[in-house]
Short mmCIF file of C-alpha atoms in Angstrom, two decimals:
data_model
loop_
_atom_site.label_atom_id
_atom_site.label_comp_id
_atom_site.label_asym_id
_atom_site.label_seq_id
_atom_site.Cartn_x
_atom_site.Cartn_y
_atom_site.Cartn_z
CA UNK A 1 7.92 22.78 23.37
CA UNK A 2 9.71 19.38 22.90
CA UNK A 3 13.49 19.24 23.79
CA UNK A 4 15.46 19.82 20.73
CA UNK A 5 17.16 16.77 19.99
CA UNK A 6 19.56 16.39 17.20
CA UNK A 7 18.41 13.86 14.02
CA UNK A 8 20.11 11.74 12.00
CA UNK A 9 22.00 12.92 8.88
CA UNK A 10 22.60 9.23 7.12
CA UNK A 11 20.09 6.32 6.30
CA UNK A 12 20.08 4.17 9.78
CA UNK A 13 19.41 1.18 7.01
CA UNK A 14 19.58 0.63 3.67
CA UNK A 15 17.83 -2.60 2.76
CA UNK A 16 19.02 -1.89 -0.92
CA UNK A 17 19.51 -5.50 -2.52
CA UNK A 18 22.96 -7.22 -3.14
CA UNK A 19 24.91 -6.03 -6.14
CA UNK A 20 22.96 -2.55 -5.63
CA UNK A 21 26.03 0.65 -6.51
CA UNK A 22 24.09 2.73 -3.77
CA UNK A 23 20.89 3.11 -1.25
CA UNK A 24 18.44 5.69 -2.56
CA UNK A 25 19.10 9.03 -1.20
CA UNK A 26 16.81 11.20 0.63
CA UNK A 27 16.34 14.79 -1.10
CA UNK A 28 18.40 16.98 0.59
CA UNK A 29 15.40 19.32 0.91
CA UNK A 30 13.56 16.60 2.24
CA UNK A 31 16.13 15.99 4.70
CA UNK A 32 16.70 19.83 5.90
CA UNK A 33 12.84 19.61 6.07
CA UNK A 34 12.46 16.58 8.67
CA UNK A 35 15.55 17.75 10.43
CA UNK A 36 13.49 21.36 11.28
CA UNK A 37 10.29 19.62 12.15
CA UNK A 38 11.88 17.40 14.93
CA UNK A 39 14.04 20.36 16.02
CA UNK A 40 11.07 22.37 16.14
CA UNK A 41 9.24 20.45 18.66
CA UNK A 42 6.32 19.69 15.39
CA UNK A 43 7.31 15.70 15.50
CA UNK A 44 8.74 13.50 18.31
CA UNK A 45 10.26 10.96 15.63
CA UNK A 46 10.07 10.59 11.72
CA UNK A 47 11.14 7.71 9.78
CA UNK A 48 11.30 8.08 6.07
CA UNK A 49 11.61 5.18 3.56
CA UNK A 50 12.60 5.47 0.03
CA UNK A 51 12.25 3.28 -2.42
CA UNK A 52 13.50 3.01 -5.75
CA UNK A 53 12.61 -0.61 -7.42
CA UNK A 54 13.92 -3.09 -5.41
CA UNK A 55 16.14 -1.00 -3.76
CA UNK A 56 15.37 1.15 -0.73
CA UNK A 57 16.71 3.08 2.24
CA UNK A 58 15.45 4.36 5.44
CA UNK A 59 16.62 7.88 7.59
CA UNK A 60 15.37 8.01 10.93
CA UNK A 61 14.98 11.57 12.41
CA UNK A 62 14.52 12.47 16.65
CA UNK A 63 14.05 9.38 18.86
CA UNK A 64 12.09 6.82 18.98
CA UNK A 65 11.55 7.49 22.51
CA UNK A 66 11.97 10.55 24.65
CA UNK A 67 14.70 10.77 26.65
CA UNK A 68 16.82 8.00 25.44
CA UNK A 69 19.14 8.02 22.88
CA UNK A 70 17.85 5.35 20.51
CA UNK A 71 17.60 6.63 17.16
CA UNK A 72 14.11 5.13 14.92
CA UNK A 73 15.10 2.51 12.26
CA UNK A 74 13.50 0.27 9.75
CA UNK A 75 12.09 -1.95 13.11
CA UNK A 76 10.75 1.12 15.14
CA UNK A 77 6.54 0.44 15.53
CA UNK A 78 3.77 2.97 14.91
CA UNK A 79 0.43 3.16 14.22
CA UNK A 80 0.01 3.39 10.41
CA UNK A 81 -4.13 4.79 10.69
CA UNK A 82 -6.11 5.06 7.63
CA UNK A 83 -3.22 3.53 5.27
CA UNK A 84 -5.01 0.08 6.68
CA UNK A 85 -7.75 1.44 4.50
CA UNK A 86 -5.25 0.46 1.60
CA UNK A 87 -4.84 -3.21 3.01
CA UNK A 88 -8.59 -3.72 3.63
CA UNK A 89 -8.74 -2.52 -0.23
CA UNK A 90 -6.27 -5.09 -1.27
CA UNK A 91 -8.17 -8.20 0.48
CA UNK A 92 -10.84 -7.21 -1.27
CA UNK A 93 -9.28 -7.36 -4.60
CA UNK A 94 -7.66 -10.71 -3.58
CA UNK A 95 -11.33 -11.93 -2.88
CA UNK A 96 -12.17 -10.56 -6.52
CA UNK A 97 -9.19 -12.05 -8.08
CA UNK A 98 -9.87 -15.22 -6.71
CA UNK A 99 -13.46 -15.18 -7.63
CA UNK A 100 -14.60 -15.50 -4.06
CA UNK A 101 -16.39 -11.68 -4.41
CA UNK A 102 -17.30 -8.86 -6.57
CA UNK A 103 -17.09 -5.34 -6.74
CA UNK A 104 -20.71 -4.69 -7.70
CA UNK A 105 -21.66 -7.39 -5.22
CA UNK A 106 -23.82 -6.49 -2.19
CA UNK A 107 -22.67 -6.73 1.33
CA UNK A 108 -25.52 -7.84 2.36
CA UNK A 109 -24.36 -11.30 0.63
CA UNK A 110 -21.70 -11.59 2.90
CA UNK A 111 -23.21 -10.51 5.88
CA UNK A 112 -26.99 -12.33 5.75
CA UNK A 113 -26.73 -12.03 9.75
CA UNK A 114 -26.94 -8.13 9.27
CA UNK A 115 -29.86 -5.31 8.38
CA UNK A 116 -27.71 -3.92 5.85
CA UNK A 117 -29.80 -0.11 4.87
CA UNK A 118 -30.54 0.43 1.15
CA UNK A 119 -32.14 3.47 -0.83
CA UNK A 120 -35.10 2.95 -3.16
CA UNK A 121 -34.13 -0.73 -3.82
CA UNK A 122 -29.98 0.00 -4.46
CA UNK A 123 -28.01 -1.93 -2.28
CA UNK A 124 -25.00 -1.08 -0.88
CA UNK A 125 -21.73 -3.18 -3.09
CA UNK A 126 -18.50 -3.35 -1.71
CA UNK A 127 -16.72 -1.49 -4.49
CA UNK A 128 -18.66 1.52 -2.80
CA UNK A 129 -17.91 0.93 0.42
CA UNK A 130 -13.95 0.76 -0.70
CA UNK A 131 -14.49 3.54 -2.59
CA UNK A 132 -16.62 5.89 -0.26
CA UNK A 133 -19.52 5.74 -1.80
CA UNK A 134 -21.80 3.48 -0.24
CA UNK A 135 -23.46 6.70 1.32
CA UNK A 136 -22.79 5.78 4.59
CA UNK A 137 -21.84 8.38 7.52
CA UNK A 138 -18.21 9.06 8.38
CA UNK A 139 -18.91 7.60 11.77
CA UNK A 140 -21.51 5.61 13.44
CA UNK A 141 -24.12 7.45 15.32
CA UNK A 142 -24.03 5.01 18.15
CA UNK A 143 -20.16 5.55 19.01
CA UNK A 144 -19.99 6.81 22.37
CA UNK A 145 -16.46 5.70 23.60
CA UNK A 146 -15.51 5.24 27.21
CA UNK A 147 -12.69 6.55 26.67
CA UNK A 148 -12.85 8.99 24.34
CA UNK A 149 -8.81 9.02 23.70
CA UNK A 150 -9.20 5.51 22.68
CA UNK A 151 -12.24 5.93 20.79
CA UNK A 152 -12.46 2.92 18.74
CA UNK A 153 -11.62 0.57 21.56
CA UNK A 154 -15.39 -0.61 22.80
CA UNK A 155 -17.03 -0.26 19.35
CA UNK A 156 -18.49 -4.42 19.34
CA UNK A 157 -19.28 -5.91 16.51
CA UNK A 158 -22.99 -6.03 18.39
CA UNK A 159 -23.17 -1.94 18.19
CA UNK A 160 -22.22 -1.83 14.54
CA UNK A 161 -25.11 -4.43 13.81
CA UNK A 162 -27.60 -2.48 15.81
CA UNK A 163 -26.35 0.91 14.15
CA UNK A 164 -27.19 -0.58 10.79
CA UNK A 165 -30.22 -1.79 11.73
CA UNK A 166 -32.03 1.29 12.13
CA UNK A 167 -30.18 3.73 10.16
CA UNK A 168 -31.55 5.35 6.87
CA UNK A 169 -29.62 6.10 4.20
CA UNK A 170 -30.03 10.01 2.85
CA UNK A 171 -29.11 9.22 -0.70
CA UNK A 172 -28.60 6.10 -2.83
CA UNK A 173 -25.61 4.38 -2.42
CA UNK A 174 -22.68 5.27 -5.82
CA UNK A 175 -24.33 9.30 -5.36
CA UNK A 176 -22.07 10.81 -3.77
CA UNK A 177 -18.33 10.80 -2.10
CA UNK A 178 -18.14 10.78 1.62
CA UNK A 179 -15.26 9.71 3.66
CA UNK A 180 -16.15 6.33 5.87
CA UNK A 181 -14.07 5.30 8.46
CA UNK A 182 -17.89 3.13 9.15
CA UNK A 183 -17.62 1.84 5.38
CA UNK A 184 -14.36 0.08 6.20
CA UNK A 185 -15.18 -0.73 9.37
CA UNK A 186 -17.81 -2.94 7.50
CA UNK A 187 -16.19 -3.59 4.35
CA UNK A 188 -13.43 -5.25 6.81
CA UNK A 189 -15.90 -7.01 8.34
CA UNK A 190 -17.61 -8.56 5.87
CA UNK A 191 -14.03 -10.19 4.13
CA UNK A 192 -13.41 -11.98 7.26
CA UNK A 193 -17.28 -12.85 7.68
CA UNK A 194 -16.82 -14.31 4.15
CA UNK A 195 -13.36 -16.23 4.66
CA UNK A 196 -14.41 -17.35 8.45
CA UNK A 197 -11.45 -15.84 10.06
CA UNK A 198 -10.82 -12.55 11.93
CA UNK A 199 -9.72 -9.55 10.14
CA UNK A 200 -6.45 -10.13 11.84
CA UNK A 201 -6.34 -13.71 10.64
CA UNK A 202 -7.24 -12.29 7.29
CA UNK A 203 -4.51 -10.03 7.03
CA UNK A 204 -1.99 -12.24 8.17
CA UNK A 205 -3.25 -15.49 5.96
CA UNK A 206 -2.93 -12.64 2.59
CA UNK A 207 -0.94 -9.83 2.78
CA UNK A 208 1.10 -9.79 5.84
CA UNK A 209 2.70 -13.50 5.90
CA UNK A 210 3.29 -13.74 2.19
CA UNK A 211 4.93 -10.34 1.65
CA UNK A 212 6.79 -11.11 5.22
CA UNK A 213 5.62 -8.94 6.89
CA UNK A 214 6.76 -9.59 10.75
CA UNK A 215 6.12 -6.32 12.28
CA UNK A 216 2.71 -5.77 11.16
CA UNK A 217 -0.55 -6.56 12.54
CA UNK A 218 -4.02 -5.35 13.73
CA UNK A 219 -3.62 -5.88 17.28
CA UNK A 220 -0.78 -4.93 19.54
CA UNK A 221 1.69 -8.13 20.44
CA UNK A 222 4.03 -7.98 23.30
CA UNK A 223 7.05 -8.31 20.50
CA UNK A 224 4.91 -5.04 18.47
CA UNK A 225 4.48 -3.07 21.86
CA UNK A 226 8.70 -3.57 22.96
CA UNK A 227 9.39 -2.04 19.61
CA UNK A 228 6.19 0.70 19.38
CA UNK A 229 7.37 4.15 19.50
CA UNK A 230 4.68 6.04 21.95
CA UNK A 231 2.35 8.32 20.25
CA UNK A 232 1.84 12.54 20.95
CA UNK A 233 -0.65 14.71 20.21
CA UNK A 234 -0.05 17.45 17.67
CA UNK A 235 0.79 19.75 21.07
CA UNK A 236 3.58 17.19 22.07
CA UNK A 237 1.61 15.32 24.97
CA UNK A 238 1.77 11.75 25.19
CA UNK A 239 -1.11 10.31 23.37
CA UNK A 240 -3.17 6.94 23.89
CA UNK A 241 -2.92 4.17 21.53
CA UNK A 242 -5.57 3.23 19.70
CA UNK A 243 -7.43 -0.25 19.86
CA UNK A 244 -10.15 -1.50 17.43
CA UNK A 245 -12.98 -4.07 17.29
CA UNK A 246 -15.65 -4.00 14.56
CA UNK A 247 -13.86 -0.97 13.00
CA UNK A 248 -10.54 -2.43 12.77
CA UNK A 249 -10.75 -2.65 8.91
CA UNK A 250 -10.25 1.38 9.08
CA UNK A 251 -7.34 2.08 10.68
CA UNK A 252 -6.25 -1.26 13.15
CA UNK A 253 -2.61 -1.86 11.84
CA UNK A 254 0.74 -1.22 13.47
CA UNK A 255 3.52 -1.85 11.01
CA UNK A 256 7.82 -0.74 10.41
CA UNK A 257 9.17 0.90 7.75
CA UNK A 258 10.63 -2.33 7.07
CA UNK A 259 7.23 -3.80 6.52
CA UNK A 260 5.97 -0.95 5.10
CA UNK A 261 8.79 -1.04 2.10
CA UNK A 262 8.02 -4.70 1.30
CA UNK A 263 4.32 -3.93 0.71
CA UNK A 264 5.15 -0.66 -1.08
CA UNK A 265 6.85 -2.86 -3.51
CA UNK A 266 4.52 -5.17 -3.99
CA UNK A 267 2.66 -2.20 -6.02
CA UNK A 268 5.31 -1.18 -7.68
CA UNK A 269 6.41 -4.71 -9.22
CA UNK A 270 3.57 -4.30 -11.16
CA UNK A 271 2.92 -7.76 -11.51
CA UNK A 272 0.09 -8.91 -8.33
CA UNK A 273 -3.26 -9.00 -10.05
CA UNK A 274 -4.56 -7.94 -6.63
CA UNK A 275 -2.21 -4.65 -6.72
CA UNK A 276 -3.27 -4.11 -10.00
CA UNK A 277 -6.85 -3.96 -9.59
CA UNK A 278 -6.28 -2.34 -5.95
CA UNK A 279 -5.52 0.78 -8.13
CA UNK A 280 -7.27 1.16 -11.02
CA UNK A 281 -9.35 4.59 -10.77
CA UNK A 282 -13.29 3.77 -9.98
CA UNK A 283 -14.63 6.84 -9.08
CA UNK A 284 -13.79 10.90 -9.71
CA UNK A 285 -13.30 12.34 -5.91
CA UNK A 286 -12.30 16.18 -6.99
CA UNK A 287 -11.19 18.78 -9.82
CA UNK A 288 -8.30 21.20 -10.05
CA UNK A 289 -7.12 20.77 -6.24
CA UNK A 290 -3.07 20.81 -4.83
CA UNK A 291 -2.26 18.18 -7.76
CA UNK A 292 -2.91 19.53 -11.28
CA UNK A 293 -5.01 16.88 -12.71
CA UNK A 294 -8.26 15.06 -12.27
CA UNK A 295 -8.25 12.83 -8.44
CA UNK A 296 -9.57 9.67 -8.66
CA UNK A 297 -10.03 7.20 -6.37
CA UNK A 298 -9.26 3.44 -6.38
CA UNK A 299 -9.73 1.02 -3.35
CA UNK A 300 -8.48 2.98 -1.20
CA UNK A 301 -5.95 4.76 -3.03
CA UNK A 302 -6.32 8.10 -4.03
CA UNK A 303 -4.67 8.44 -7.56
CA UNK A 304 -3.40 12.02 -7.65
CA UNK A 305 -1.03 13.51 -10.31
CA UNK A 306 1.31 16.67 -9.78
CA UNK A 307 4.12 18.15 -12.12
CA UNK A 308 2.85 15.56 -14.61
CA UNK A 309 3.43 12.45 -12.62
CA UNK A 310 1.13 10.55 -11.39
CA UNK A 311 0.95 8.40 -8.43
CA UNK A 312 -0.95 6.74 -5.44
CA UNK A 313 -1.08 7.76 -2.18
CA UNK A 314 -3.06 7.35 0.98
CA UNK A 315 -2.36 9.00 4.34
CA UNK A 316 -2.94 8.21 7.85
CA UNK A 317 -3.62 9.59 11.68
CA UNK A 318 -4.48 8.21 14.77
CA UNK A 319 -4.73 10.07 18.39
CA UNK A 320 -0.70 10.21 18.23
CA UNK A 321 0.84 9.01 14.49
CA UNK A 322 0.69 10.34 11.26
CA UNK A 323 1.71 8.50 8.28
CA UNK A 324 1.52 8.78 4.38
CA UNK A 325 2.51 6.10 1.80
CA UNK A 326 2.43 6.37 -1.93
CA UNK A 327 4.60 5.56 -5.29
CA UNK A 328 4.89 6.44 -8.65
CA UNK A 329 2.58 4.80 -10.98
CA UNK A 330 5.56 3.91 -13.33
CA UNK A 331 6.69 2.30 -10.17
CA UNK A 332 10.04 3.63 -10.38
CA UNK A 333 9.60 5.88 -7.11
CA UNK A 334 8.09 5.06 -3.71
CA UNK A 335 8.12 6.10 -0.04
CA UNK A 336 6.79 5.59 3.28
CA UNK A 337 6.63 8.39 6.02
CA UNK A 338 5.55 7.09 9.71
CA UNK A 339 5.70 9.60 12.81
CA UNK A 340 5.02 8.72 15.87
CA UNK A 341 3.32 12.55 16.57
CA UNK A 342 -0.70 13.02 15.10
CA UNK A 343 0.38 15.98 12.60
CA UNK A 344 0.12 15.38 8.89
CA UNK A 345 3.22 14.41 6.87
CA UNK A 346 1.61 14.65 3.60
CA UNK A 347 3.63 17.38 2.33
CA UNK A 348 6.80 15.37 2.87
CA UNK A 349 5.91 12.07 1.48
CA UNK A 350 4.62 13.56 -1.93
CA UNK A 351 8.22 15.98 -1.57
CA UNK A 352 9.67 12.43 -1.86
CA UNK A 353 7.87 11.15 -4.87
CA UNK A 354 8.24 14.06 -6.92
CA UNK A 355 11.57 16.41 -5.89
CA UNK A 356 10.83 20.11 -6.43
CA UNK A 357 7.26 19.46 -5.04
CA UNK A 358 7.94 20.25 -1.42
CA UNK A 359 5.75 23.55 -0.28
CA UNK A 360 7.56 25.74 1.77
CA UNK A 361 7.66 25.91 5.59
CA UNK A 362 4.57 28.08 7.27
CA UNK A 363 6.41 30.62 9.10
CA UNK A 364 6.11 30.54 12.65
CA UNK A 365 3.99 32.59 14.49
CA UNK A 366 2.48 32.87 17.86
CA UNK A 367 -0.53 29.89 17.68
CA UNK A 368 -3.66 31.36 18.72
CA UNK A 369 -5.47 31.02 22.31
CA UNK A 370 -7.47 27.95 22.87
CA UNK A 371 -10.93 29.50 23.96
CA UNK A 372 -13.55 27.22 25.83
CA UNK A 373 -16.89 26.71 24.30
CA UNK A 374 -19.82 25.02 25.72
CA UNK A 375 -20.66 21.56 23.98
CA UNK A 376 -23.97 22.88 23.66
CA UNK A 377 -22.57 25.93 21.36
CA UNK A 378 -20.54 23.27 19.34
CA UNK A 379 -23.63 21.69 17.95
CA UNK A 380 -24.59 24.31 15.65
CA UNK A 381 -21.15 24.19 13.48
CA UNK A 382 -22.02 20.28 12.29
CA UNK A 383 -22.64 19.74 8.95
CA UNK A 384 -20.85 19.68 5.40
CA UNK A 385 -19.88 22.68 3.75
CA UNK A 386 -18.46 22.58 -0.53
CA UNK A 387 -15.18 24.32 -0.97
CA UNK A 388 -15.57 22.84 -4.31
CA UNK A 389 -18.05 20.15 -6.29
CA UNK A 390 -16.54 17.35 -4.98
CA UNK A 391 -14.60 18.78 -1.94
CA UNK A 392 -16.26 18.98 1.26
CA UNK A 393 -15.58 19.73 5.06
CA UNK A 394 -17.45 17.57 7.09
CA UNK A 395 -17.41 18.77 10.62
CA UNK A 396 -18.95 17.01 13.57
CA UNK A 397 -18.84 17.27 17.58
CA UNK A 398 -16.45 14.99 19.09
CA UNK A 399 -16.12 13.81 22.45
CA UNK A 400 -13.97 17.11 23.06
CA UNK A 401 -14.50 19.24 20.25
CA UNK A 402 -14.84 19.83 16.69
CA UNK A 403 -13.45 17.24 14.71
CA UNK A 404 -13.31 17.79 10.82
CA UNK A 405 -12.46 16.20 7.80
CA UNK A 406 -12.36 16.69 4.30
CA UNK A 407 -12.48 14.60 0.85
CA UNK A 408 -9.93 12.08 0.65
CA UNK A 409 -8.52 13.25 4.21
CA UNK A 410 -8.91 12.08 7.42
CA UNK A 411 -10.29 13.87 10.66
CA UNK A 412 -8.24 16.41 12.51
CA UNK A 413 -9.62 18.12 15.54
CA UNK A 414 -10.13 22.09 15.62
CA UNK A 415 -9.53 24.88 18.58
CA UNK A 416 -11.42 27.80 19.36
CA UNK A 417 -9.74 30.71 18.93
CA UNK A 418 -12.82 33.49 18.89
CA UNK A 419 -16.69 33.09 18.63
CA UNK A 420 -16.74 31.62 15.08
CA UNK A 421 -13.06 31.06 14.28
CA UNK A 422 -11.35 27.32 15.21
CA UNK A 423 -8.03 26.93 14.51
CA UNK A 424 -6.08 23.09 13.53
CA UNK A 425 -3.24 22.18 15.71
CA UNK A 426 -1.66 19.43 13.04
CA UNK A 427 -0.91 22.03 10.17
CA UNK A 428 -1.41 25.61 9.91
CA UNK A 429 -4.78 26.41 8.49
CA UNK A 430 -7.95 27.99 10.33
CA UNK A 431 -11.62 27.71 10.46
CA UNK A 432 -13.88 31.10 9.95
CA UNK A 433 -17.66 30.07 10.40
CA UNK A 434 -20.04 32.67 8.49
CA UNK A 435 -23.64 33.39 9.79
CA UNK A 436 -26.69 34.77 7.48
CA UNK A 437 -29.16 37.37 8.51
CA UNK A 438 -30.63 35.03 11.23
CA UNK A 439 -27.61 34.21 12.83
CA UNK A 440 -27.54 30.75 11.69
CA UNK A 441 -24.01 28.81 10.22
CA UNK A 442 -24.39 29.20 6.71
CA UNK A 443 -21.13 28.79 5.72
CA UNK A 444 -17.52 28.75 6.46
CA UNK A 445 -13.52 30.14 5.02
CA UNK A 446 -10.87 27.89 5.42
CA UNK A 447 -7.44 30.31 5.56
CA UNK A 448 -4.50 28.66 4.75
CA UNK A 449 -1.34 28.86 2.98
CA UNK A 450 -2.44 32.91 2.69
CA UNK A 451 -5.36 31.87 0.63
CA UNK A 452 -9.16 32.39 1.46
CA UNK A 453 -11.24 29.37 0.25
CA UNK A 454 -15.12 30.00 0.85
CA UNK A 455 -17.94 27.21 1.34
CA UNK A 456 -21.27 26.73 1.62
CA UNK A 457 -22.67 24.88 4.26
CA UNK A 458 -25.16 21.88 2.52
CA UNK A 459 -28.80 21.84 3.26
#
């Protein structure tokens, strides 16, 4: 258990504009919330922006490093994850605003170096590869980090080419929804290919420079690293940062809350063609689920609705951050969440967008015993199993473990517990794997929240 540390009860920094009567206020709820979670030992350091219009405010909870007393502001560094996804989604809009690509345009036109796979004669466009369509895996088959707590780090431009090469798609690309940290990867990849600069360069030259945004980038500066708050591991261990090369279009960016609530904003002006397209809902991604209407999915952004409002979000985790940024799509309401521990924060940033939403606090209990199973054991859990239509676990072996993720959700690893039964570290839910009269995985419960949802495992 972390050292309790005591958090901050006032915004650190309100970056409200001049003439504003007062800086947005954090829910109160929202506030008691992140106090317990840093007091708890469940986050090293949370930073919470809210926005309202052009006025905004950020609370900092913990410390932005243990064992000093410096308290994380607007300026404090983390690694944002998969909310890149959103940023690789806006170039390509620029690109399609500017009439230098298309949505329904191949990828293969911008990378004629590259064996891109098709199905039956359908290409792969990159409006389905920022959507998740394309029908490409989650992950690359050939990523085998060195280190596998940097895994990202020595994925080369060279082994994404060769993975491409001589992979087969299963299904035709638009089919189906599968989550692609390897669709990015590529769909980042090809925008710089196209504008003949890195995807660093790329970023900088469109989103990061104009919107001033100093603290953000794709690779880690001296100035970024003074200011980075280090990452843990759901368990409170120091965690790795992560470093990216042909992938970095999935989750590369280290940003501020400061940053963060300039590019909010430039969504909820309204006014950027880019934004504007960046959002617009392309493809259905689930039913009834924890909003109450249908989710859809933009370029990047997952357009959700709860208590009748609706809004985009996107969330993100790397080996030791979570984050989750989002706004009301009347643009009256927005908010940025960055933590510098890998456990999920959605709950909290949609608590922001739409008070009264906040779920209640899982009552502690005693967290199960980690059990060790043999790698070779582990291989018979991979696959995808339907909760619903058009939500799916997708569970793979790691380098470590089980790692699984679900529709419009990132990865999260999973613990043994019992022969069968894995249990998540980052929120409180568990695994129950169900066998048919051969023994074989045909299926699997996912507990949480005292509810029971079965799936089947896909052929």
């Amino acid at each position: 258990m972390l050292p309790r540390l005591p958090s901050l009860l006032l915004p650190i920094l309100s970056l409200s504009t001049a003439g504003a009567m007062a800086a947005p206020a954090l829910d109160a709820a929202i506030r008691e919330r992140a106090e317990t979670l840093v007091r708890d030992g469940k986050h090293v350091s949370l930073v919470i922006a809210v926005i309202e219009g052009k006025d905004s405010a950020v609370y900092g909870f913990g410390r932005a490093r243990p064992g000093d007393k410096v308290v994380p502001d607007a300026d404090t560094v983390y690694e944002i994850g998969s909310v890149t996804k959103t940023m690789t989604g806006l170039l390509l809009a620029d690109a399609v605003v500017a009439g230098k690509a298309r949505l329904e345009q191949p990828v293969a036109e911008l990378l004629p170096a590259y064996a891109i796979p098709s199905f039956g004669g359908q290409n792969i466009t990159l409006g389905q590869l920022a959507t998740h369509f394309s029908g490409l895996p989650r992950l690359p088959a050939n990523l085998a980090p060195a280190q596998p707590n940097n895994p990202y780090a020595d994925y080369s431009t060279a082994l994404l080419r060769a993975f491409l090469a001589g992979h087969a798609l299963a299904r035709a690309p638009g089919a189906s929804y599968e989550y692609s940290n390897l669709g990015y990867g590529l769909l980042g990849t090809s925008l710089a290919e196209q504008s003949q600069l890195s995807y660093e360069e790329l970023l900088q030259a469109r989103i990061f420079r104009p919107l001033g945004m100093a603290s953000s980038s794709a690779l880690t500066t001296p100035a970024l690293r003074a200011r980075l708050a280090p990452g843990h591991l759901a368990d409170g261990k120091p965690a790795s940062n992560w470093d990216f090369q042909a992938i970095a279009g999935a989750g590369a960016v280290r940003s501020s809350a400061r940053d963060m609530v300039a590019y909010m904003q430039s969504y909820m002006r309204g006014t950027g063609q880019a934004q504007q397209l960046a959002v617009q809902p392309r493809q259905v991604l689930a039913g009834e689920g924890d909003g109450d209407g249908v989710r859809k999915a933009g370029l990047a952004w997952i357009l959700d609705q709860i208590k009748g409002q609706p809004f985009a979000w996107h969330n993100g985790q790397t080996g030791g951050y979570a984050s989750f940024a989002g706004y009301t799509l009347d643009g009256k309401r927005g908010v940025v969440i960055l933590s510098s521990t890998a456990r999920e924060v959605d709950g909290l940033g949609v608590g922001v967008l739409v008070p009264g939403s906040l779920p209640p606090l899982a009552k502690a209990g005693a967290a199960p015993k980690e059990i060790a199973i043999a790698p070779s054991e582990l291989a018979q859990y991979a696959g995808q199993y339907a909760l619903a239509p058009t939500f799916i676990l997708s569970v793979r072996q790691g380098p470590e473990g089980l790692l699984v993720g679900a529709t419009g959700q990132g990865e999260a690893p999973v613990y043994a517990s019992a022969k069968d039964t894995f249990f998540y570290k980052v929120v409180e839910a568990q695994l129950v794997f169900q066998r048919d009269a051969e023994g074989a995985i045909s299926g699997v419960v996912l507990h949480q929240n005292g509810q029971a949802v079965p799936g089947k495992r896909k052929p």
